[in-house]
PDB file of C-alpha atoms in Angstrom:
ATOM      1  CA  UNK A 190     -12.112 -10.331  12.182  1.00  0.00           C
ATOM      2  CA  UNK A 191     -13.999  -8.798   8.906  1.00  0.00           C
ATOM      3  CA  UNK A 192     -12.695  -9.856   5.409  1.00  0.00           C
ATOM      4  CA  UNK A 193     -13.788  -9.043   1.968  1.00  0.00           C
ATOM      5  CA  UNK A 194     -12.762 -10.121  -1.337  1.00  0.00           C
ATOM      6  CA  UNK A 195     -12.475  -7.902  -4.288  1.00  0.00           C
ATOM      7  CA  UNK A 196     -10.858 -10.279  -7.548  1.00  0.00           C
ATOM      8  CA  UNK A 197      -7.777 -11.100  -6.763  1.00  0.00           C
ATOM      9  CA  UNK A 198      -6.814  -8.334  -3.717  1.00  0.00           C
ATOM     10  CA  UNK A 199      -8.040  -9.359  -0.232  1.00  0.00           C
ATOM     11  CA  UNK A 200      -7.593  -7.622   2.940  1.00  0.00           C
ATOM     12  CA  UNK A 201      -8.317  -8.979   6.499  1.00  0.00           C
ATOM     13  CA  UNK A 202      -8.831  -6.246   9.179  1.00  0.00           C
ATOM     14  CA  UNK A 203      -8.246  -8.056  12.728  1.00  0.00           C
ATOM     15  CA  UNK A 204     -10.125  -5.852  15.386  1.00  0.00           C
ATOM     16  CA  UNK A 205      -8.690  -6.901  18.209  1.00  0.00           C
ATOM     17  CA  UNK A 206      -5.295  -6.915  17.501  1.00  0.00           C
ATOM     18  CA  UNK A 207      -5.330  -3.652  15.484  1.00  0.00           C
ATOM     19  CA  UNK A 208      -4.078  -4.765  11.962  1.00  0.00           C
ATOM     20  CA  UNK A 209      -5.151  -4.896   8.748  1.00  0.00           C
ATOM     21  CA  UNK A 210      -3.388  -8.235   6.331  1.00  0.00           C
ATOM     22  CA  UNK A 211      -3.759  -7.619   2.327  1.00  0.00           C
ATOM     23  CA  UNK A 212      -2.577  -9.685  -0.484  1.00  0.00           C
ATOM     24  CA  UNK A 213      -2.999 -10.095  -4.357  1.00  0.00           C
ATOM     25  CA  UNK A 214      -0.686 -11.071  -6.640  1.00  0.00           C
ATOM     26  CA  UNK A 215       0.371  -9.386  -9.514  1.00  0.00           C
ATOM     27  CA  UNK A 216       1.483 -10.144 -13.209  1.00  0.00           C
ATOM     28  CA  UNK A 217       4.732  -8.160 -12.855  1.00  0.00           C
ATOM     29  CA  UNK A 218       8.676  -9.011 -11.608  1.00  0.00           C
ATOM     30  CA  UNK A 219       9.245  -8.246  -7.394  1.00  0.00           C
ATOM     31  CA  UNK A 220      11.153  -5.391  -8.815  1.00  0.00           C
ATOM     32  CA  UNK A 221       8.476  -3.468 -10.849  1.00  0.00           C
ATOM     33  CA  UNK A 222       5.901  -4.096  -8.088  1.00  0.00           C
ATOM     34  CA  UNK A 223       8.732  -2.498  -5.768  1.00  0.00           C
ATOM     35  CA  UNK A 224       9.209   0.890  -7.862  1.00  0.00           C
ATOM     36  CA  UNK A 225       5.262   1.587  -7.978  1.00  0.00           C
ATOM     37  CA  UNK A 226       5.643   0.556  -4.237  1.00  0.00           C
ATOM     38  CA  UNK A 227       7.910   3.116  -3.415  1.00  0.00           C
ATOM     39  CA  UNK A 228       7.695   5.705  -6.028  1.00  0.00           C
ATOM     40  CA  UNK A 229       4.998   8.348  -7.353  1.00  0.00           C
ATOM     41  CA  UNK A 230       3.917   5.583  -9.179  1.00  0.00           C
ATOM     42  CA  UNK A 231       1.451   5.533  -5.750  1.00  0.00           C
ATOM     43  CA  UNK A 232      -0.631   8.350  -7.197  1.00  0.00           C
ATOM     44  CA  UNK A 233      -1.627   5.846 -10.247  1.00  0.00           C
ATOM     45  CA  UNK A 234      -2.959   2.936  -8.004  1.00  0.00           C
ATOM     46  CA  UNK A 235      -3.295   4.331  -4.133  1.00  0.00           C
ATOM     47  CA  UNK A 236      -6.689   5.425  -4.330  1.00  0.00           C
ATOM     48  CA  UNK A 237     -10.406   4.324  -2.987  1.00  0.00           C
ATOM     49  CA  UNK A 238     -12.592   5.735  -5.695  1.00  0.00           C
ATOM     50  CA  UNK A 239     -15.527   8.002  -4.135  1.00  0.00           C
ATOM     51  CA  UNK A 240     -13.750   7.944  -0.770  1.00  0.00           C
ATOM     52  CA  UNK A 241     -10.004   9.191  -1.699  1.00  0.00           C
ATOM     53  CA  UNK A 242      -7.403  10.164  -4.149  1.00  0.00           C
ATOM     54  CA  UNK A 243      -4.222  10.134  -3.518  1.00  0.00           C
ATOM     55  CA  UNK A 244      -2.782  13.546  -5.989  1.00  0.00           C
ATOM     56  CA  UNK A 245       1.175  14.049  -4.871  1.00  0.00           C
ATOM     57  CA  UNK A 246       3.542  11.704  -3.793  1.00  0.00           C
ATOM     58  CA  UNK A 247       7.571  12.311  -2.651  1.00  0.00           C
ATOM     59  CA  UNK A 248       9.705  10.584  -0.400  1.00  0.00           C
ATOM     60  CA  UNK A 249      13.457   9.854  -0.014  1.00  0.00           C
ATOM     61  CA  UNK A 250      13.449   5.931  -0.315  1.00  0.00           C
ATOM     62  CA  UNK A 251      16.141   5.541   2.205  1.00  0.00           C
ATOM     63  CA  UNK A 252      15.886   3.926   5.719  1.00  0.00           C
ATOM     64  CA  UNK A 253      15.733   7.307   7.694  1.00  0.00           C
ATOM     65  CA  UNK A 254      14.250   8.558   4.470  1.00  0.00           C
ATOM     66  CA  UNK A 255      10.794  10.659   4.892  1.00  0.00           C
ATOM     67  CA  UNK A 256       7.829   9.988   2.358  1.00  0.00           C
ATOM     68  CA  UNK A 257       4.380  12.035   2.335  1.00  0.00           C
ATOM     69  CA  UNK A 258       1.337  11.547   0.223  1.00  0.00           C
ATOM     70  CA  UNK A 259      -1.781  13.651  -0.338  1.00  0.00           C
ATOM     71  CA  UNK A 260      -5.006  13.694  -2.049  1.00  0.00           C
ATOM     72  CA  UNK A 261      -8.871  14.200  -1.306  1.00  0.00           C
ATOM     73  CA  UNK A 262     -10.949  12.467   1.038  1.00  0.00           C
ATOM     74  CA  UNK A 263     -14.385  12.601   1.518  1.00  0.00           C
ATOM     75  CA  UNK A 264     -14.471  15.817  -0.326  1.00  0.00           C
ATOM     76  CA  UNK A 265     -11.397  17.195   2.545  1.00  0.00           C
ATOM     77  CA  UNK A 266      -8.049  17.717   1.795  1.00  0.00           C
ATOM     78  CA  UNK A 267      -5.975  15.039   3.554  1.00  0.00           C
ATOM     79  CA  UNK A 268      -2.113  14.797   4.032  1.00  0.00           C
ATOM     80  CA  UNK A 269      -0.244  11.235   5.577  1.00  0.00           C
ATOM     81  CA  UNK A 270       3.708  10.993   5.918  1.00  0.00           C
ATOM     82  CA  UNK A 271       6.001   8.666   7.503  1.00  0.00           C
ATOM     83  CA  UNK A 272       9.583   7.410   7.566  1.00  0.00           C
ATOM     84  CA  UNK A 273      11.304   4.628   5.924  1.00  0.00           C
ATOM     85  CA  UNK A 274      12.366   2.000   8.554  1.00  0.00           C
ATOM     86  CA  UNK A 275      13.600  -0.967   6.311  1.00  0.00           C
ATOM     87  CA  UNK A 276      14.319  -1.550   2.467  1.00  0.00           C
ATOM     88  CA  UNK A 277      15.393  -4.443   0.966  1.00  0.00           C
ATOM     89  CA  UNK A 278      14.741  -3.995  -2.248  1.00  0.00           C
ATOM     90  CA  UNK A 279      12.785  -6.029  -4.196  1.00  0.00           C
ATOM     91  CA  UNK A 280      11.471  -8.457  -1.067  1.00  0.00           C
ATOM     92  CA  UNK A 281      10.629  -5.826   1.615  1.00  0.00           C
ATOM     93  CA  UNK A 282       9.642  -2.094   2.293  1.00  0.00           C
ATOM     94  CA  UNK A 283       8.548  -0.893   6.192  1.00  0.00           C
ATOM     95  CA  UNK A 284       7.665   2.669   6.848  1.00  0.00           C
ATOM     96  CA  UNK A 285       5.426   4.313   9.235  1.00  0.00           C
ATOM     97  CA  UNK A 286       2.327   5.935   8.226  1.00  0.00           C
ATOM     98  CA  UNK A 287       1.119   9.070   9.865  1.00  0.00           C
ATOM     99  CA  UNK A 288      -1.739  11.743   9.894  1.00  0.00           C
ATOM    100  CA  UNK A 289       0.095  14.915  10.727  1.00  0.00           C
ATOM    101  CA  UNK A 290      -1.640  16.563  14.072  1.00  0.00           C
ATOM    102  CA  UNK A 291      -3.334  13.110  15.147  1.00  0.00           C
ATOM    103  CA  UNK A 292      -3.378  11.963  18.276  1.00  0.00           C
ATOM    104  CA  UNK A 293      -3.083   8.673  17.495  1.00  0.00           C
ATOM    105  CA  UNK A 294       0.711   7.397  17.184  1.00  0.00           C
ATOM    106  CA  UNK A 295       2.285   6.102  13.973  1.00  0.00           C
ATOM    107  CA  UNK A 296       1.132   2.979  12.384  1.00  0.00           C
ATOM    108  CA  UNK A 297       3.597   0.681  10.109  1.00  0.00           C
ATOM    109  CA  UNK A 298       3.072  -0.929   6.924  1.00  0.00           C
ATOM    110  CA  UNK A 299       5.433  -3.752   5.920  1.00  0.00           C
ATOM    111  CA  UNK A 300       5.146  -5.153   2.733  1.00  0.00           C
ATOM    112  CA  UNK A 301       6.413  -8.069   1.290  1.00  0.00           C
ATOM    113  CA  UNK A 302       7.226  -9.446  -2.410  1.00  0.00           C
ATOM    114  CA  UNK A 303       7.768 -13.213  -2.909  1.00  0.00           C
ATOM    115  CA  UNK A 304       8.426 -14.077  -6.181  1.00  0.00           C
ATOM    116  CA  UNK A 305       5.928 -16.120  -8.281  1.00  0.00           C
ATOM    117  CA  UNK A 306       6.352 -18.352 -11.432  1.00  0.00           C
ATOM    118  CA  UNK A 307       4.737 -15.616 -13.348  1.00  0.00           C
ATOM    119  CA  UNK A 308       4.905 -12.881 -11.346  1.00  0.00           C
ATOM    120  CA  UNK A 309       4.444 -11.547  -7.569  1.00  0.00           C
ATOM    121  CA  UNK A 310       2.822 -12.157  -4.382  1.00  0.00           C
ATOM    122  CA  UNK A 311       2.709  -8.726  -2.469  1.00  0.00           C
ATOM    123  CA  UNK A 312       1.542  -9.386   1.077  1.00  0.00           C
ATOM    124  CA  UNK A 313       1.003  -5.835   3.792  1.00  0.00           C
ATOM    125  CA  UNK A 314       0.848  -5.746   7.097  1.00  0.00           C
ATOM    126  CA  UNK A 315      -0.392  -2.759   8.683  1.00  0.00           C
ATOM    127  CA  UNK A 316      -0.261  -2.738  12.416  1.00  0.00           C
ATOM    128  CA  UNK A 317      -0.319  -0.595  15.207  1.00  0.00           C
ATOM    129  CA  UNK A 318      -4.456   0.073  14.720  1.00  0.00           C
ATOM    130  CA  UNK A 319      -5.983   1.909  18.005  1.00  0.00           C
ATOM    131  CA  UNK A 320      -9.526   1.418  16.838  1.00  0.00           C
ATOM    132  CA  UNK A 321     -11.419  -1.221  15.176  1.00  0.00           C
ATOM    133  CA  UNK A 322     -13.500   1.467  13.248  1.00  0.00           C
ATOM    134  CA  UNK A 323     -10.035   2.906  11.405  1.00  0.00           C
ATOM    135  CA  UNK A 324      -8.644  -0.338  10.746  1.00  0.00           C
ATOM    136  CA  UNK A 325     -11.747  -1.484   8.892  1.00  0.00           C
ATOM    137  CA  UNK A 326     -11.796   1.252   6.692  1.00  0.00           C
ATOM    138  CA  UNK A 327      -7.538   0.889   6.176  1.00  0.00           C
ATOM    139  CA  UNK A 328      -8.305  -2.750   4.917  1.00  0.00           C
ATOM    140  CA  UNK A 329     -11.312  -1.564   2.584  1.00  0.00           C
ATOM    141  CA  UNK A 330      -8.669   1.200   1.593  1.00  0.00           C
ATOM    142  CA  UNK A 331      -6.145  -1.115   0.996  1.00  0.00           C
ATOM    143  CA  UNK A 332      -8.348  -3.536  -0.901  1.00  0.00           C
ATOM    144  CA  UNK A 333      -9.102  -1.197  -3.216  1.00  0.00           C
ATOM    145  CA  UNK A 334      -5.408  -0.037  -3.636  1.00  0.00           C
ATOM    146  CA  UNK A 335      -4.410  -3.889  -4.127  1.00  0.00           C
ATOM    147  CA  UNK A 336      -6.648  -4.514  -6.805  1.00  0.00           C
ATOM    148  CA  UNK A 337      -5.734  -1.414  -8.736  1.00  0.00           C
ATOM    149  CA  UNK A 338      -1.952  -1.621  -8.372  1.00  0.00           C
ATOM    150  CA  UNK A 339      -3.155  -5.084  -9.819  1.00  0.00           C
ATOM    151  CA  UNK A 340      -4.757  -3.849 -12.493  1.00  0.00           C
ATOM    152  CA  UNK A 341      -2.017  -1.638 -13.876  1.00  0.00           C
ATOM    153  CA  UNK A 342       0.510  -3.601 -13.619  1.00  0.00           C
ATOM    154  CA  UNK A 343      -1.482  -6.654 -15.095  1.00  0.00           C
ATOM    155  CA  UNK A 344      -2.331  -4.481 -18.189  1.00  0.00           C
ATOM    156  CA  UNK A 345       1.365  -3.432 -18.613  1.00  0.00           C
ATOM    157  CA  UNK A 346       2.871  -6.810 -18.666  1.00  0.00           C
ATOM    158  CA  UNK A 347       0.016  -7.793 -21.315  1.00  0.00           C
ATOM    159  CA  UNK A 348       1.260  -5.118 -23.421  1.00  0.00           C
ATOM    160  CA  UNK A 349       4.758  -6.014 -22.616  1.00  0.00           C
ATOM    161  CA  UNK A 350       3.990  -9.595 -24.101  1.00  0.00           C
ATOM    162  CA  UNK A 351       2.620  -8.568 -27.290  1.00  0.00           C
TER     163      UNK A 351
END
């Protein structure tokens, strides 16, 4: 296993079982946290800065529904897309999450949103790893996506307050 901590977001990438568990919680309501989960909101917050940028987001947020994101990384265009497998809106979300023209088969990211006295726990899973070396840089990904999800939606309920 290989952890890191960055402020509040943490992600755990386990190796051998080829997943990646993330978690930070947030200053917002389960159902905020759910819209920037599953709306272009992404292009705000899912982003690794120097190693991607996520630019366009769509998806029909539906189970059967399709969603595709895609940015720049490592100076390469780069293009993922999956399909919505399970909404319960504002405690879950499960899609899959695919390269187009990989070999490798789909992986699936479940998230989950427990509410907190002042805001929201958002747990991920993301499973279905075939490597160690691409689910270590998933959880350093997802880190980084944690903590800046956090820190929007932190900033917006301070505003909200005053």
């Amino acid at each position: 296993m290989s952890s890191s901590d960055n402020g509040s977001a943490r992600a755990v990438a386990n190796f051998a079982e080829g997943y990646v568990l993330a978690t930070v919680e947030i200053a917002a309501s389960p159902e905020r946290v759910f819209q920037a989960l599953a709306s272009k909101e992404i292009v705000d917050w899912w982003v690794r800065p120097g190693v991607f940028d996520t630019r366009e987001w769509s998806g029909d947020v539906r189970v059967g529904g399709r969603w595709r994101a895609s940015g720049m990384a490592g100076g390469k265009p780069y293009v993922l897309e999956g399909q919505f497998l399970e909404l319960d809106p504002p405690k879950k979300l499960v899609h899959t999450w695919h390269f187009p023209g990989a070999a490798e088969t789909a992986t699936t990211v479940t998230y989950l949103l427990e509410q907190l006295n002042e805001g929201t726990r958002l747990t991920i899973r993301h499973s279905g790893f075939p490597t160690g070396k691409s689910c270590a840089n998933t959880s350093m990904g997802w880190e980084t996506s944690l903590q800046r999800l956090a820190e929007i939606l932190n900033a917006n309920a301070h505003a909200q307050k005053r």
